[in-house]
Amino acid sequence: MSRSQSSQRSGVMNSASDGQKRRSIIAEDHEWSLALVPLLTTLCLQHIIKHFEEKPILHELQPSFKTYVLQRLPASLPLTITANLISDESYWKRCCEARWGLADISTYDNSWKQMFFERHLQSIIELFIPDTTDTKTVLDVLPLCQNYVKQLRVSQLLPPIKEPSRFDEDDGSESASDMGSDGPSMDHFDFRMLLDKLPNLKELSVVYCVKGCGMNFEWNLFEFTFRDCESLAKALNSCKTLQVFRIHRSKVDDEKCCVIVNHLLDHPSLQELDFSHNHISDRGARAIAKLLNRSQLKTLIVCNNQIRGAGAQALAHALAKNNTLTSLNLRLNRIADEGGQALAQALIKNKTLVNLHLGGNNMTEPAAVALSQALVENCALKSLNLCNNRLGADGGKVLEEGMTHNCTLVECDIRLTDVDQDSEYSICQALHANQIKTKHNHDPSAKV
């Protein structure tokens, strides 16, 4: 190569180099680079995600590819596709947070999927309007959620839409429950269409009321009718896996209590029954007493009702023969000394009850005397609540005497009972000694 050709070539290269230095690319995406072209595998997975609703492909993928897809699937996919296909908890966590925001899954067995389907079914029930909402909305979702629903906490039940009255004022008015064929087919949601189709349901809580009614308040929005009661009782009887049933603030009276209890007799799995904040009195208490020895109940809660001495006596008679119940809550009733003495006599014979709550029951010194005698002989009771009863100074002294012979009671609430400070101090000392003994019995190596 001649010297002139060499110099010419060198000049071209230098000018090209100078041109490259001067050239620049202005991109809208500052992170764009030829090095970031997606792999063919990634493109295929993105295609699967985009068309998942039309053709769901998941279990055929390798584990790493499956994880990639699950992390990017939208939470808005139809449940008919995802319910029985996707078990990944991270996906259902995204679904829950997208619908309800932050949530605590500790009450849902730490399962996001269980939480999603329980709250989804709960919302359908709470917004169901008899004779307006199509029952298919419930029946269609059952095959999707039946394997994942273990508990339902229904906090409201809507009544039928009230039609304008066509009766004259002189004709009087009738409730929807009594209007026969002219009224609605049901007064609230009919649980018979649901409970026997949930094979894993263990817990049901129900409140017959309407939340947030505001200026539209009417008493019939909070009415648990007899027709509601019959349908609920039959539904409970059909659910053989049910372990816990609660019905609060629903105006359950003696008649309705008897209907529910009669359908729960000899139930194979019921362990907890809660009738708190209702209108149950002595007749209802007698029905519950009958259930005590025809069930496997471990917990009975009937607080804030209208049970008096006769009802407490019926419960005490059943408790004396019972060998399964471990917790009884009769707080805020009216059992008075008559009921307190009967329950104390039952404690002498009962060997299984661990917790007894008798707070706010108008008991006085005679009940304290009977309970003191029971504490001497009972070796099972660990917690006794007597708060807000007028036991008085003398009642406190007899309880103090009973505690000197008791070695198992570790909790005793005697607030607002007019017990004097000396007796209260002595009772607390006895309780503390029992707590130390109990701890030592459970762990002999512990220091006393």
PDB file of N, CA and C in Angstrom, residues 22 42 61 80 103 106 115 118 128 139 170 187 195 199 207 274 285 315 338 350 424 429 437 445:
ATOM      1  N   ARG A  22     -19.345  12.362  18.116  1.00  0.00           N
ATOM      2  CA  ARG A  22     -20.312  13.449  18.084  1.00  0.00           C
ATOM      3  C   ARG A  22     -21.756  12.957  18.056  1.00  0.00           C
ATOM      4  N   THR A  42     -39.604 -15.537  28.420  1.00  0.00           N
ATOM      5  CA  THR A  42     -40.360 -14.476  29.084  1.00  0.00           C
ATOM      6  C   THR A  42     -41.538 -14.029  28.231  1.00  0.00           C
ATOM      7  N   LEU A  61     -46.561 -25.823  33.905  1.00  0.00           N
ATOM      8  CA  LEU A  61     -45.323 -25.049  33.886  1.00  0.00           C
ATOM      9  C   LEU A  61     -44.322 -25.556  34.917  1.00  0.00           C
ATOM     10  N   THR A  80     -64.509 -18.316  38.748  1.00  0.00           N
ATOM     11  CA  THR A  80     -64.757 -19.591  38.082  1.00  0.00           C
ATOM     12  C   THR A  80     -63.479 -20.193  37.525  1.00  0.00           C
ATOM     13  N   ALA A 103     -55.580  -6.472  56.093  1.00  0.00           N
ATOM     14  CA  ALA A 103     -56.451  -7.386  56.843  1.00  0.00           C
ATOM     15  C   ALA A 103     -55.601  -8.293  57.719  1.00  0.00           C
ATOM     16  N   SER A 106     -55.093 -13.853  61.024  1.00  0.00           N
ATOM     17  CA  SER A 106     -54.909 -14.762  62.154  1.00  0.00           C
ATOM     18  C   SER A 106     -56.219 -15.439  62.552  1.00  0.00           C
ATOM     19  N   MET A 115     -59.696 -16.718  53.921  1.00  0.00           N
ATOM     20  CA  MET A 115     -60.247 -15.403  54.228  1.00  0.00           C
ATOM     21  C   MET A 115     -61.017 -14.834  53.045  1.00  0.00           C
ATOM     22  N   GLU A 118     -64.406 -16.803  52.579  1.00  0.00           N
ATOM     23  CA  GLU A 118     -65.335 -16.593  53.686  1.00  0.00           C
ATOM     24  C   GLU A 118     -65.935 -15.194  53.641  1.00  0.00           C
ATOM     25  N   PHE A 128     -78.028  -9.905  50.522  1.00  0.00           N
ATOM     26  CA  PHE A 128     -79.121 -10.649  49.910  1.00  0.00           C
ATOM     27  C   PHE A 128     -80.465 -10.076  50.366  1.00  0.00           C
ATOM     28  N   LEU A 139     -76.159 -19.870  45.002  1.00  0.00           N
ATOM     29  CA  LEU A 139     -75.961 -21.254  44.560  1.00  0.00           C
ATOM     30  C   LEU A 139     -74.804 -21.372  43.571  1.00  0.00           C
ATOM     31  N   ASP A 170    -108.066   1.903  58.800  1.00  0.00           N
ATOM     32  CA  ASP A 170    -109.014   1.199  59.659  1.00  0.00           C
ATOM     33  C   ASP A 170    -108.818  -0.306  59.613  1.00  0.00           C
ATOM     34  N   ASP A 187     -88.583 -13.843  55.335  1.00  0.00           N
ATOM     35  CA  ASP A 187     -88.392 -12.568  56.007  1.00  0.00           C
ATOM     36  C   ASP A 187     -86.944 -12.100  55.955  1.00  0.00           C
ATOM     37  N   LEU A 195     -76.231 -24.035  54.399  1.00  0.00           N
ATOM     38  CA  LEU A 195     -75.406 -24.694  55.410  1.00  0.00           C
ATOM     39  C   LEU A 195     -75.088 -26.147  55.100  1.00  0.00           C
ATOM     40  N   PRO A 199     -69.293 -28.391  53.527  1.00  0.00           N
ATOM     41  CA  PRO A 199     -68.855 -29.583  54.275  1.00  0.00           C
ATOM     42  C   PRO A 199     -67.810 -29.304  55.351  1.00  0.00           C
ATOM     43  N   VAL A 207     -76.306 -12.126  63.177  1.00  0.00           N
ATOM     44  CA  VAL A 207     -77.018 -11.025  63.818  1.00  0.00           C
ATOM     45  C   VAL A 207     -78.123 -10.589  62.868  1.00  0.00           C
ATOM     46  N   ASP A 274     -73.822 -19.669  71.884  1.00  0.00           N
ATOM     47  CA  ASP A 274     -73.793 -18.311  72.420  1.00  0.00           C
ATOM     48  C   ASP A 274     -75.091 -17.583  72.070  1.00  0.00           C
ATOM     49  N   ALA A 285     -84.321 -20.901  79.293  1.00  0.00           N
ATOM     50  CA  ALA A 285     -83.241 -21.502  80.077  1.00  0.00           C
ATOM     51  C   ALA A 285     -83.499 -22.985  80.332  1.00  0.00           C
ATOM     52  N   LEU A 315     -80.803 -24.806  84.919  1.00  0.00           N
ATOM     53  CA  LEU A 315     -79.427 -24.956  84.428  1.00  0.00           C
ATOM     54  C   LEU A 315     -78.558 -25.663  85.457  1.00  0.00           C
ATOM     55  N   GLU A 338     -81.519 -17.030  94.712  1.00  0.00           N
ATOM     56  CA  GLU A 338     -82.136 -18.325  94.401  1.00  0.00           C
ATOM     57  C   GLU A 338     -81.324 -19.077  93.345  1.00  0.00           C
ATOM     58  N   ASN A 350     -70.486 -31.209  90.273  1.00  0.00           N
ATOM     59  CA  ASN A 350     -69.864 -31.123  88.949  1.00  0.00           C
ATOM     60  C   ASN A 350     -68.346 -31.232  89.047  1.00  0.00           C
ATOM     61  N   GLU A 424     -60.847  -8.902 100.775  1.00  0.00           N
ATOM     62  CA  GLU A 424     -60.350  -8.898  99.394  1.00  0.00           C
ATOM     63  C   GLU A 424     -58.862  -9.234  99.359  1.00  0.00           C
ATOM     64  N   GLN A 429     -54.521 -13.220  98.281  1.00  0.00           N
ATOM     65  CA  GLN A 429     -53.382 -14.009  98.748  1.00  0.00           C
ATOM     66  C   GLN A 429     -53.612 -15.499  98.503  1.00  0.00           C
ATOM     67  N   LYS A 437     -49.043 -22.975  93.134  1.00  0.00           N
ATOM     68  CA  LYS A 437     -49.180 -24.434  93.165  1.00  0.00           C
ATOM     69  C   LYS A 437     -49.476 -24.988  91.777  1.00  0.00           C
ATOM     70  N   SER A 445     -40.042 -28.360  87.946  1.00  0.00           N
ATOM     71  CA  SER A 445     -38.710 -27.772  88.076  1.00  0.00           C
ATOM     72  C   SER A 445     -38.759 -26.277  88.322  1.00  0.00           C
TER      73      SER A 445
END
